[in-house]
PDB file of C-alpha atoms in Angstrom:
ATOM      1  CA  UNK B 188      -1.693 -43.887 -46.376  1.00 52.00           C
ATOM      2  CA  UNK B 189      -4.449 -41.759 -48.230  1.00 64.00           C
ATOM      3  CA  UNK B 190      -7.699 -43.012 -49.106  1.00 70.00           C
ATOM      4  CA  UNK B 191      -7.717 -44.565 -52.475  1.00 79.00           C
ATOM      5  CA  UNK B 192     -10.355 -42.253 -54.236  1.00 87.00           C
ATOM      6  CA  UNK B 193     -10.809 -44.270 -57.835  1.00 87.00           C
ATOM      7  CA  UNK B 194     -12.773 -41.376 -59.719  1.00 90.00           C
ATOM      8  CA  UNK B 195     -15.120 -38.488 -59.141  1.00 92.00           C
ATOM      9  CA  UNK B 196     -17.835 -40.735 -59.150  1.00 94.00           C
ATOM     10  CA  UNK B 197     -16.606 -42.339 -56.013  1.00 94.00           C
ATOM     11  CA  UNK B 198     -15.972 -39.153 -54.060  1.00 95.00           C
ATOM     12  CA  UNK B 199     -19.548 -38.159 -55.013  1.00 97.00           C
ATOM     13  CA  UNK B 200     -20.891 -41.272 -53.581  1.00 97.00           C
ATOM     14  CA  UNK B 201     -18.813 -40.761 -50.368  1.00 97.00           C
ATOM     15  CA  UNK B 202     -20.595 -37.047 -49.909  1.00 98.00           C
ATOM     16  CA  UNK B 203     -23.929 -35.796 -48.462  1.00 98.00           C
ATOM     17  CA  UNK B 204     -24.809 -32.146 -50.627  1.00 98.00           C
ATOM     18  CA  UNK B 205     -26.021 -30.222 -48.224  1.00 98.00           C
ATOM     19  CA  UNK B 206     -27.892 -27.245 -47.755  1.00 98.00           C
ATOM     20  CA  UNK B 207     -29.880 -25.875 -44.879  1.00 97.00           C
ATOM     21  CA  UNK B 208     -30.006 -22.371 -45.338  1.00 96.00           C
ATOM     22  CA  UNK B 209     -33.151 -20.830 -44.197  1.00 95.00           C
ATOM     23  CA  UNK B 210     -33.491 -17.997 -46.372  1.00 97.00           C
ATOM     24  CA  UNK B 211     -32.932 -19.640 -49.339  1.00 97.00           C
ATOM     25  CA  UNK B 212     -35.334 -19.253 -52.279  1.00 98.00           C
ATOM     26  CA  UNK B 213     -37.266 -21.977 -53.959  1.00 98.00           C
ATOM     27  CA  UNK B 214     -35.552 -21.623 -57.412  1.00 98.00           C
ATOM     28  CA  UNK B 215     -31.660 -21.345 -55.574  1.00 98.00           C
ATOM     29  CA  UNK B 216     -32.959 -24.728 -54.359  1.00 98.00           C
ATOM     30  CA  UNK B 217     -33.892 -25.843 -57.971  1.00 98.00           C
ATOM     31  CA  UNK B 218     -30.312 -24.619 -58.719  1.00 98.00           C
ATOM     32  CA  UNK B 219     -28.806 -26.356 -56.146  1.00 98.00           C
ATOM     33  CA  UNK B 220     -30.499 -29.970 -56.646  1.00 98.00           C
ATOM     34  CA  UNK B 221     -29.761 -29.466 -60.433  1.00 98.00           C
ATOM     35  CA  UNK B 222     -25.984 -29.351 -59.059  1.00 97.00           C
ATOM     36  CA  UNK B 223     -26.573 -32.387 -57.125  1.00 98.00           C
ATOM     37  CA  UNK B 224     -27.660 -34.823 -60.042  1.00 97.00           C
ATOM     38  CA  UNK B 225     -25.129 -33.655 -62.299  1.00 96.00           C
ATOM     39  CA  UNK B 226     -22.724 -35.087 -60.098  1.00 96.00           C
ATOM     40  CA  UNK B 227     -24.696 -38.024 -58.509  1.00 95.00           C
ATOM     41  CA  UNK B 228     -23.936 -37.546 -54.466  1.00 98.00           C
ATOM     42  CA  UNK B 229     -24.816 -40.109 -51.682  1.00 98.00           C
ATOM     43  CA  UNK B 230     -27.419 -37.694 -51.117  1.00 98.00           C
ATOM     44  CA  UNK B 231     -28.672 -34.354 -50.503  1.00 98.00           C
ATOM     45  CA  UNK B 232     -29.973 -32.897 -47.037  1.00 98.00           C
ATOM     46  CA  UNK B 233     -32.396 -30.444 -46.850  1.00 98.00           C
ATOM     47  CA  UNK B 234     -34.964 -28.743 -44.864  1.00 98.00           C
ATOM     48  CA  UNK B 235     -38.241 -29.983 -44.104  1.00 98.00           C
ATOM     49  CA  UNK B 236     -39.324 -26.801 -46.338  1.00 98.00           C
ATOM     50  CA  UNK B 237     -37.707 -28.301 -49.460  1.00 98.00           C
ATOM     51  CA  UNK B 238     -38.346 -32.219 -48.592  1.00 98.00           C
ATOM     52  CA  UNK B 239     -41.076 -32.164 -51.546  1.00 98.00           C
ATOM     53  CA  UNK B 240     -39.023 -30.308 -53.818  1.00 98.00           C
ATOM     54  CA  UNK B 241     -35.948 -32.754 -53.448  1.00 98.00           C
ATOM     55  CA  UNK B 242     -38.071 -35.574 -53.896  1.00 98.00           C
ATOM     56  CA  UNK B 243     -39.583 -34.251 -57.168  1.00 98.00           C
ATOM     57  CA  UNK B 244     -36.481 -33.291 -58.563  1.00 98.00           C
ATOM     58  CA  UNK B 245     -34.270 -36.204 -57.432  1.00 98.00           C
ATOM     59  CA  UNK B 246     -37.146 -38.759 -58.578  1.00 96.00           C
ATOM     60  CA  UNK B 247     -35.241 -40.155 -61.383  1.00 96.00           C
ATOM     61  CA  UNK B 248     -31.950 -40.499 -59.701  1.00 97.00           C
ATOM     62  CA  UNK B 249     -30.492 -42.857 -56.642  1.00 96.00           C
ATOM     63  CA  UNK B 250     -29.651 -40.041 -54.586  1.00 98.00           C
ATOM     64  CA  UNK B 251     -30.846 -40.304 -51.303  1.00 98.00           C
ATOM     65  CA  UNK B 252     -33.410 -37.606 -49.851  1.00 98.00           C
ATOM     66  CA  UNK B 253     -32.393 -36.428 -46.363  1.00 98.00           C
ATOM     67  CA  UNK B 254     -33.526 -34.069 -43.746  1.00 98.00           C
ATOM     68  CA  UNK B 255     -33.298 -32.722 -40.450  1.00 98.00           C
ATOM     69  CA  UNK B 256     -35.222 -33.117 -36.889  1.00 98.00           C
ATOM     70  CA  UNK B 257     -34.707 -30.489 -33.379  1.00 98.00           C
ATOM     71  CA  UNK B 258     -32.583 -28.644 -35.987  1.00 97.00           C
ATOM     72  CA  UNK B 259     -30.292 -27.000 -35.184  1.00 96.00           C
ATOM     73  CA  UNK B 260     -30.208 -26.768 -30.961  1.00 96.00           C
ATOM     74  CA  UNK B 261     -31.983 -30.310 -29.963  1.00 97.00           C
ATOM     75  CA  UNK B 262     -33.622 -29.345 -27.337  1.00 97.00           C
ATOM     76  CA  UNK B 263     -37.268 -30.106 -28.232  1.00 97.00           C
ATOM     77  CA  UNK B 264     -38.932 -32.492 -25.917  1.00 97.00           C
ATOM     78  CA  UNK B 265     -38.977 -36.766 -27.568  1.00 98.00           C
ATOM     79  CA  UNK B 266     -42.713 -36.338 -28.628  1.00 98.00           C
ATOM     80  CA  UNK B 267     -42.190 -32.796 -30.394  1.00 98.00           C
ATOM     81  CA  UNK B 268     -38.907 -34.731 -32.667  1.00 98.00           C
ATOM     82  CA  UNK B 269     -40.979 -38.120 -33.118  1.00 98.00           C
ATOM     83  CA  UNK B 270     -43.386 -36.265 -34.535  1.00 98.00           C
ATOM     84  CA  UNK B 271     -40.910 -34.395 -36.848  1.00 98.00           C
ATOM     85  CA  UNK B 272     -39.565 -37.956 -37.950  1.00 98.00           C
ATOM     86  CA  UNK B 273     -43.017 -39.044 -38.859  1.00 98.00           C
ATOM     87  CA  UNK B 274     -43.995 -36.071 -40.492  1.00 98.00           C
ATOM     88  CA  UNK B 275     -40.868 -36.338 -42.788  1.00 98.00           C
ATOM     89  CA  UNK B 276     -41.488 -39.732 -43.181  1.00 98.00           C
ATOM     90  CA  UNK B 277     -44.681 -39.639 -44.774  1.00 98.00           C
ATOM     91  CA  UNK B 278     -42.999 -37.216 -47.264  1.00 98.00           C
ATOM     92  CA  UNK B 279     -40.320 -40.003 -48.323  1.00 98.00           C
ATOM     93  CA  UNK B 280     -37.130 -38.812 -46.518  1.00 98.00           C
ATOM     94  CA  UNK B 281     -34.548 -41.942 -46.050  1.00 98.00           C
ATOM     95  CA  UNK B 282     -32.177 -40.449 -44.229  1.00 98.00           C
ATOM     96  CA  UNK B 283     -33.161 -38.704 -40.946  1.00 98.00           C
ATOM     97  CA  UNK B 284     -30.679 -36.249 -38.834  1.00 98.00           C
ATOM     98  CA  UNK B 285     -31.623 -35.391 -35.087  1.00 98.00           C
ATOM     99  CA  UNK B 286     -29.494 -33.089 -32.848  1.00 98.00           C
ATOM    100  CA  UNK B 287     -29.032 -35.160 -29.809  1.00 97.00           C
ATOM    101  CA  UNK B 288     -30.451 -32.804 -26.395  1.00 98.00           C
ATOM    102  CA  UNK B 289     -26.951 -31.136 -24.955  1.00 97.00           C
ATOM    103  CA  UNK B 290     -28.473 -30.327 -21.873  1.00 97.00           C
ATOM    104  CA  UNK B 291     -29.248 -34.067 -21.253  1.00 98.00           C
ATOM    105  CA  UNK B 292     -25.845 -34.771 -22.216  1.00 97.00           C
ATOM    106  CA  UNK B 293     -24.047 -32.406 -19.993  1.00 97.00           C
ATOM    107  CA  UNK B 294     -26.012 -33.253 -16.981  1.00 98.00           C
ATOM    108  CA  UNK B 295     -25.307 -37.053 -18.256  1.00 97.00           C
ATOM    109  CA  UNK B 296     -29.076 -38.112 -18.643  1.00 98.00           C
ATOM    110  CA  UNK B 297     -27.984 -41.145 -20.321  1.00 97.00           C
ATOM    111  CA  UNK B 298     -31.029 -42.933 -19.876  1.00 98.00           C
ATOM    112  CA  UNK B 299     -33.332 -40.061 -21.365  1.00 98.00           C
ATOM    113  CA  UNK B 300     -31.112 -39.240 -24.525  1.00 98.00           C
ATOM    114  CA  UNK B 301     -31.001 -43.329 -25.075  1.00 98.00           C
ATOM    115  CA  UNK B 302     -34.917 -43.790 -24.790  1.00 98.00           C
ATOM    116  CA  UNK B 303     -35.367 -40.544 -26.902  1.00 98.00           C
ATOM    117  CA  UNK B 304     -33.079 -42.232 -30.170  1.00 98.00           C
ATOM    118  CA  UNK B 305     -35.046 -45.391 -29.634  1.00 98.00           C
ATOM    119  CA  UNK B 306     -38.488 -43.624 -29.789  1.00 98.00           C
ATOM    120  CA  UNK B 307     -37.290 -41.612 -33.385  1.00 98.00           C
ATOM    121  CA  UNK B 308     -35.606 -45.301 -34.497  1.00 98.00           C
ATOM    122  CA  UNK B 309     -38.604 -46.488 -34.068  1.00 98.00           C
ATOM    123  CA  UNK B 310     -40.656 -44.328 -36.193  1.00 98.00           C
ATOM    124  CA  UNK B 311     -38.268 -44.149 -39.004  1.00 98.00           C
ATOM    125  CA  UNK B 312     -37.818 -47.765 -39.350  1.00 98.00           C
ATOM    126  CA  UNK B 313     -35.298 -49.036 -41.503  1.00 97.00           C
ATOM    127  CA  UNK B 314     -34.243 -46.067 -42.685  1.00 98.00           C
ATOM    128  CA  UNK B 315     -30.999 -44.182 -41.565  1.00 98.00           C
ATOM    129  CA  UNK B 316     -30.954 -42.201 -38.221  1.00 98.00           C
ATOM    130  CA  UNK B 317     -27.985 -40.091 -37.876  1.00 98.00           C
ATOM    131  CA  UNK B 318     -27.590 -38.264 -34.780  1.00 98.00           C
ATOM    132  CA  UNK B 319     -25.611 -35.051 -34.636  1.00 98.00           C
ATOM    133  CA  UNK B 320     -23.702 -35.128 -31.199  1.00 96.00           C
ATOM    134  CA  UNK B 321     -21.729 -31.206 -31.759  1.00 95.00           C
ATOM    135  CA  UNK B 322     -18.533 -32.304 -30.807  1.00 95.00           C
ATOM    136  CA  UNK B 323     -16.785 -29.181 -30.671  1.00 94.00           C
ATOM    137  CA  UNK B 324     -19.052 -28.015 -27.773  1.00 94.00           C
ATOM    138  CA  UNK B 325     -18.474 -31.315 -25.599  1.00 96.00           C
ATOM    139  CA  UNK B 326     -15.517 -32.486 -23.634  1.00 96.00           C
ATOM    140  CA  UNK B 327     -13.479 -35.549 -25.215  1.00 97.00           C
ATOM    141  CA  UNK B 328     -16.083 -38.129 -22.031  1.00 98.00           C
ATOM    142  CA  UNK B 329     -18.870 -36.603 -23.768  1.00 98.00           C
ATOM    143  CA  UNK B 330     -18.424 -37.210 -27.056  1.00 98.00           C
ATOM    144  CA  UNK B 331     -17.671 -40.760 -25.993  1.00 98.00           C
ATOM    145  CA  UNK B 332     -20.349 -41.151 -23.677  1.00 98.00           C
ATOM    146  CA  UNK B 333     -22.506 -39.536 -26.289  1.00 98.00           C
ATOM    147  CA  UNK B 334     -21.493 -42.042 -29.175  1.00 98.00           C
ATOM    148  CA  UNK B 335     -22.444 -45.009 -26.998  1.00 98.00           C
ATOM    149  CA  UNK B 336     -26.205 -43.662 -26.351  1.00 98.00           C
ATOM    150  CA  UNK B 337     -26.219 -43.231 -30.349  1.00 98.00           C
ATOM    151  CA  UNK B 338     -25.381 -46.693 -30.598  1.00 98.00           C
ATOM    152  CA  UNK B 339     -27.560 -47.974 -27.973  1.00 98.00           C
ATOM    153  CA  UNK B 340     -30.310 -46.563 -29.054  1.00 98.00           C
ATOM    154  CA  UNK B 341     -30.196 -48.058 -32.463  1.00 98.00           C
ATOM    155  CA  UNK B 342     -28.561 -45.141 -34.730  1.00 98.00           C
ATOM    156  CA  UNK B 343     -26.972 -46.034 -37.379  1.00 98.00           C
ATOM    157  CA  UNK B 344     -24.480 -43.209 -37.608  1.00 98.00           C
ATOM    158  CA  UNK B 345     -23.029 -40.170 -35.474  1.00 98.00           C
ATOM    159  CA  UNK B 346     -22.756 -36.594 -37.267  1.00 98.00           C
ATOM    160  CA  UNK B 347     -20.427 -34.240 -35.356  1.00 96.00           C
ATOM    161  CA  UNK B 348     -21.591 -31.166 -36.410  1.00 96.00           C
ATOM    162  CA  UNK B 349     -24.538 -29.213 -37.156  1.00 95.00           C
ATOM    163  CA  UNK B 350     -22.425 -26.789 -39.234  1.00 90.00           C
ATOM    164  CA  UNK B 351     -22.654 -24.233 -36.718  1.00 88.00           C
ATOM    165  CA  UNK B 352     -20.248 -25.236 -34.721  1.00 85.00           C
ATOM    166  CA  UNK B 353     -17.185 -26.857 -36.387  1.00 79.00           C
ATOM    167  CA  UNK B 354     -13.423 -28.312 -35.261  1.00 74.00           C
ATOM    168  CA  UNK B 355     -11.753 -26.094 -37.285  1.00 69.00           C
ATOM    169  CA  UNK B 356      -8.524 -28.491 -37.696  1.00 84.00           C
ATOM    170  CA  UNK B 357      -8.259 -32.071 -39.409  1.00 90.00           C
ATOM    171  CA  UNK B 358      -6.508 -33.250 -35.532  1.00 93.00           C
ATOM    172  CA  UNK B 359      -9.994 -32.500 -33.972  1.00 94.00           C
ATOM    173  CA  UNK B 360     -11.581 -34.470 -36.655  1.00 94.00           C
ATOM    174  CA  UNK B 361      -9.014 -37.324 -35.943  1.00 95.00           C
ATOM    175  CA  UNK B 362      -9.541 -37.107 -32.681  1.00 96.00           C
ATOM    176  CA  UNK B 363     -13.653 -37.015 -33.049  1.00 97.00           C
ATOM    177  CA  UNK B 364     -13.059 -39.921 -34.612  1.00 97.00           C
ATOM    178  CA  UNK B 365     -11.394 -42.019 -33.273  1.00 98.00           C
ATOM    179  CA  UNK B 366     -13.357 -41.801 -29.492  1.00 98.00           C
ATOM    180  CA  UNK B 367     -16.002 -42.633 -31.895  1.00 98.00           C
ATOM    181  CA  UNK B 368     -14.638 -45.675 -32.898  1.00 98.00           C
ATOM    182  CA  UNK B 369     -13.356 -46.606 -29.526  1.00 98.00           C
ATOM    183  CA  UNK B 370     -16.424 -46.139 -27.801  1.00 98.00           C
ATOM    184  CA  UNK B 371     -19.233 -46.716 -30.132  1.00 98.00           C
ATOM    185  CA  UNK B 372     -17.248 -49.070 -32.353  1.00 98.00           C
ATOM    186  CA  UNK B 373     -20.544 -50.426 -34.514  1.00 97.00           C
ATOM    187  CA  UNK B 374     -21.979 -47.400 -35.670  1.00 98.00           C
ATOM    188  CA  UNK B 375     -20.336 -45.137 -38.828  1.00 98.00           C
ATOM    189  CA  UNK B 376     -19.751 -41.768 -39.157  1.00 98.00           C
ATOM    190  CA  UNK B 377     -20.134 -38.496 -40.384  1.00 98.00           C
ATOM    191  CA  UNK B 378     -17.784 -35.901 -40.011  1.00 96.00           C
ATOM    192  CA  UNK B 379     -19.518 -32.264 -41.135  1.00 95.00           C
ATOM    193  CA  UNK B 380     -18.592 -28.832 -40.757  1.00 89.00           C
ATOM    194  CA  UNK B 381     -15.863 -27.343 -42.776  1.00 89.00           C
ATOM    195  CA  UNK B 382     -14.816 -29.777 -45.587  1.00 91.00           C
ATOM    196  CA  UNK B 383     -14.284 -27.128 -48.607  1.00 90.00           C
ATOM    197  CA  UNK B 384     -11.827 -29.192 -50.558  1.00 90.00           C
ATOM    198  CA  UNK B 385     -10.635 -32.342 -51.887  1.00 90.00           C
ATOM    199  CA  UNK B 386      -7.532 -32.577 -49.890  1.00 89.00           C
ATOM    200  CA  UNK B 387      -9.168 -32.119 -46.326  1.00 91.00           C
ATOM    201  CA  UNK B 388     -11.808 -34.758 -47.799  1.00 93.00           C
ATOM    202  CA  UNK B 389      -9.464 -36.882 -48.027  1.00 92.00           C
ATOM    203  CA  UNK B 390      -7.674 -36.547 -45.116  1.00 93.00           C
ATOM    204  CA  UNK B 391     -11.173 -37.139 -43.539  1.00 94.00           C
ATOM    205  CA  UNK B 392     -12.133 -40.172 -45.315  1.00 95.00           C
ATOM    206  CA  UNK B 393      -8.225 -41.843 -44.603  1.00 95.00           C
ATOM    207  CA  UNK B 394      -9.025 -41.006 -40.954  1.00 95.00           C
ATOM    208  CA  UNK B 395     -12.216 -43.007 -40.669  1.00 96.00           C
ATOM    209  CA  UNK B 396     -14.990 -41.408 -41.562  1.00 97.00           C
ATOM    210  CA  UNK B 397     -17.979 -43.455 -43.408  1.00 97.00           C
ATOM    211  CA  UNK B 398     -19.149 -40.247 -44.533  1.00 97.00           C
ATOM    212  CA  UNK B 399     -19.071 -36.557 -45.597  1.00 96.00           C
ATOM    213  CA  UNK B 400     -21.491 -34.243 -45.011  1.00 96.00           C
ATOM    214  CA  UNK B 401     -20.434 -30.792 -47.096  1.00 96.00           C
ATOM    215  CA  UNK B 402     -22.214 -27.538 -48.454  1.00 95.00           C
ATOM    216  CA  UNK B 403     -19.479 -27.446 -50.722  1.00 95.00           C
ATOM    217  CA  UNK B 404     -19.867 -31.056 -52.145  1.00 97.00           C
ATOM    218  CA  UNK B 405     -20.364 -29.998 -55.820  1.00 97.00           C
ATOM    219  CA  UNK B 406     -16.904 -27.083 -55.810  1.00 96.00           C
ATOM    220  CA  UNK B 407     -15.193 -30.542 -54.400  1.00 96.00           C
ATOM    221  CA  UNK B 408     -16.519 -32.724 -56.454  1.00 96.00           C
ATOM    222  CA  UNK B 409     -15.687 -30.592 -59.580  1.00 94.00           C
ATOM    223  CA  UNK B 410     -11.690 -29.534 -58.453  1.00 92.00           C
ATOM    224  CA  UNK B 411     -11.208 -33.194 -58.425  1.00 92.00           C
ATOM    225  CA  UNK B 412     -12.552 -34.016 -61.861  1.00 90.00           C
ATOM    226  CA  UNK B 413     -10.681 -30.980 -63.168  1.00 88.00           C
ATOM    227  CA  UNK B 414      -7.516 -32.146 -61.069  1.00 85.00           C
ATOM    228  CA  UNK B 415      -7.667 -35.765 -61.858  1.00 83.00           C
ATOM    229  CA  UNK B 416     -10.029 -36.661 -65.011  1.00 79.00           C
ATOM    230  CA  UNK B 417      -9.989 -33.176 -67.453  1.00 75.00           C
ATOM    231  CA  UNK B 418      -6.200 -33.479 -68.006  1.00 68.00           C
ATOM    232  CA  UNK B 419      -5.457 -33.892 -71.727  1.00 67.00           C
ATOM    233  CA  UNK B 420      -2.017 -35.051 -72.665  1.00 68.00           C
ATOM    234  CA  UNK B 421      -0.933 -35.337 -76.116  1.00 75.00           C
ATOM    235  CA  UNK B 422       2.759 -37.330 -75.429  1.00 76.00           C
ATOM    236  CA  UNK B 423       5.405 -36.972 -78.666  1.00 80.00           C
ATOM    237  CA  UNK B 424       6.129 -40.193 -80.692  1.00 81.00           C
ATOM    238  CA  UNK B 425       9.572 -42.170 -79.133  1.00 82.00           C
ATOM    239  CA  UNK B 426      11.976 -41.059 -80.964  1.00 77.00           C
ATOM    240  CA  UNK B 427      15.388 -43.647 -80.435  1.00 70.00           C
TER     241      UNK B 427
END
């Protein structure tokens, strides 16, 4: 069964626009939010550099504002990323992304990664805290072990990617998902990394996930709308 997709509305509201490049220029960033509104995504996440920008821009819109935090290697210590979650805080973000520590994880300091997602719920409230858990570099254990820290430390959703790292098939996704859903059955999720068209989307969303995260939200977004909405039909009169 595929995931009933009503309109290109919809799919935008399923997508998080994202782009973290770190050479990018403050009018390709203009450019790129102007993309965003046209097509009214979930949200957009950028940089810390461009948090003020997006704000500005996206003021008269209800697309979210989010950002990053230890981007993109997590290995900061707690009090370096709490402060990066109140710093982007104070600037308005409502959606915050931190890369979980790997080390911890691989030497399965449960307890440390756990009291480190507390500390950054903590500071951002009720806002969304998404932690990125870079599933293709962890063993199938981890990723479970991994999603259950996320959830009891109060996140409300697991990212599997930073970008950097992808699964580069839709079965890795599948299975990313559901050992998130096993394990961690409470929290949502966000599969990034990858996602360049509508079909994969799809396939993504009828899997499981909550959410996309994309840099190619807006080609997407558009393919659909030409696919599904811009077809003009003129049928002939019935003739009997």
């Amino acid at each position: 069964m595929a995931y009933n997709i009503k309109n290109s509305k919809e799919l935008a509201s399923l997508i998080n626009y994202t782009n973290l490049n770190n050479i990018i220029t403050e009018s390709e960033m203009k450019e790129f939010l102007e993309k965003a509104k046209e097509l009214n995504f979930h949200s957009v996440v950028v940089s810390p550099t461009y948090v003020d920008l997006a704000k500005e821009e996206l003021k008269d819109t209800d697309i979210k504002v989010g950002s990053v935090i230890g981007f993109p290697l997590g290995f900061e210590d707690t009090a370096s990323k709490v402060a990066e979650a109140k710093a982007l805080l104070d600037k308005g973000v409502d959606e915050f992304e931190v890369v979980i520590n790997l080390s911890y994880l691989k030497d399965e300091k449960y307890g440390l990664l756990e009291d480190e997602i507390k500390q950054i719920k903590e500071a951002v409230g009720d806002k969304i805290l998404k932690v990125i858990i870079e599933t293709k570099a962890l063993e199938d254990y981890q990723k479970a072990n991994a999603a259950k820290v996320a959830e009891n430390g109060g996140a409300d959703f697991v990212k599997t990617s930073t970008g950097f790292v992808t699964p580069n098939h839709i079965f890795e996704n599948v299975n990313d998902i559901n050992i998130i859903q096993k394990h961690a059955p409470n929290i949502k999720i966000e599969i990034f990394g990858g996602i360049n068209e509508y079909k994969f989307a799809n396939q993504i969303l009828t899997a499981g996930s909550d959410l996309i995260g994309s840099d190619n939200g807006y080609e997407i977004v558009k393919r659909y709308k030409e696919l599904r909405e811009n077809t003009q039909v003129t049928p002939k009169p019935i003739t009997l």
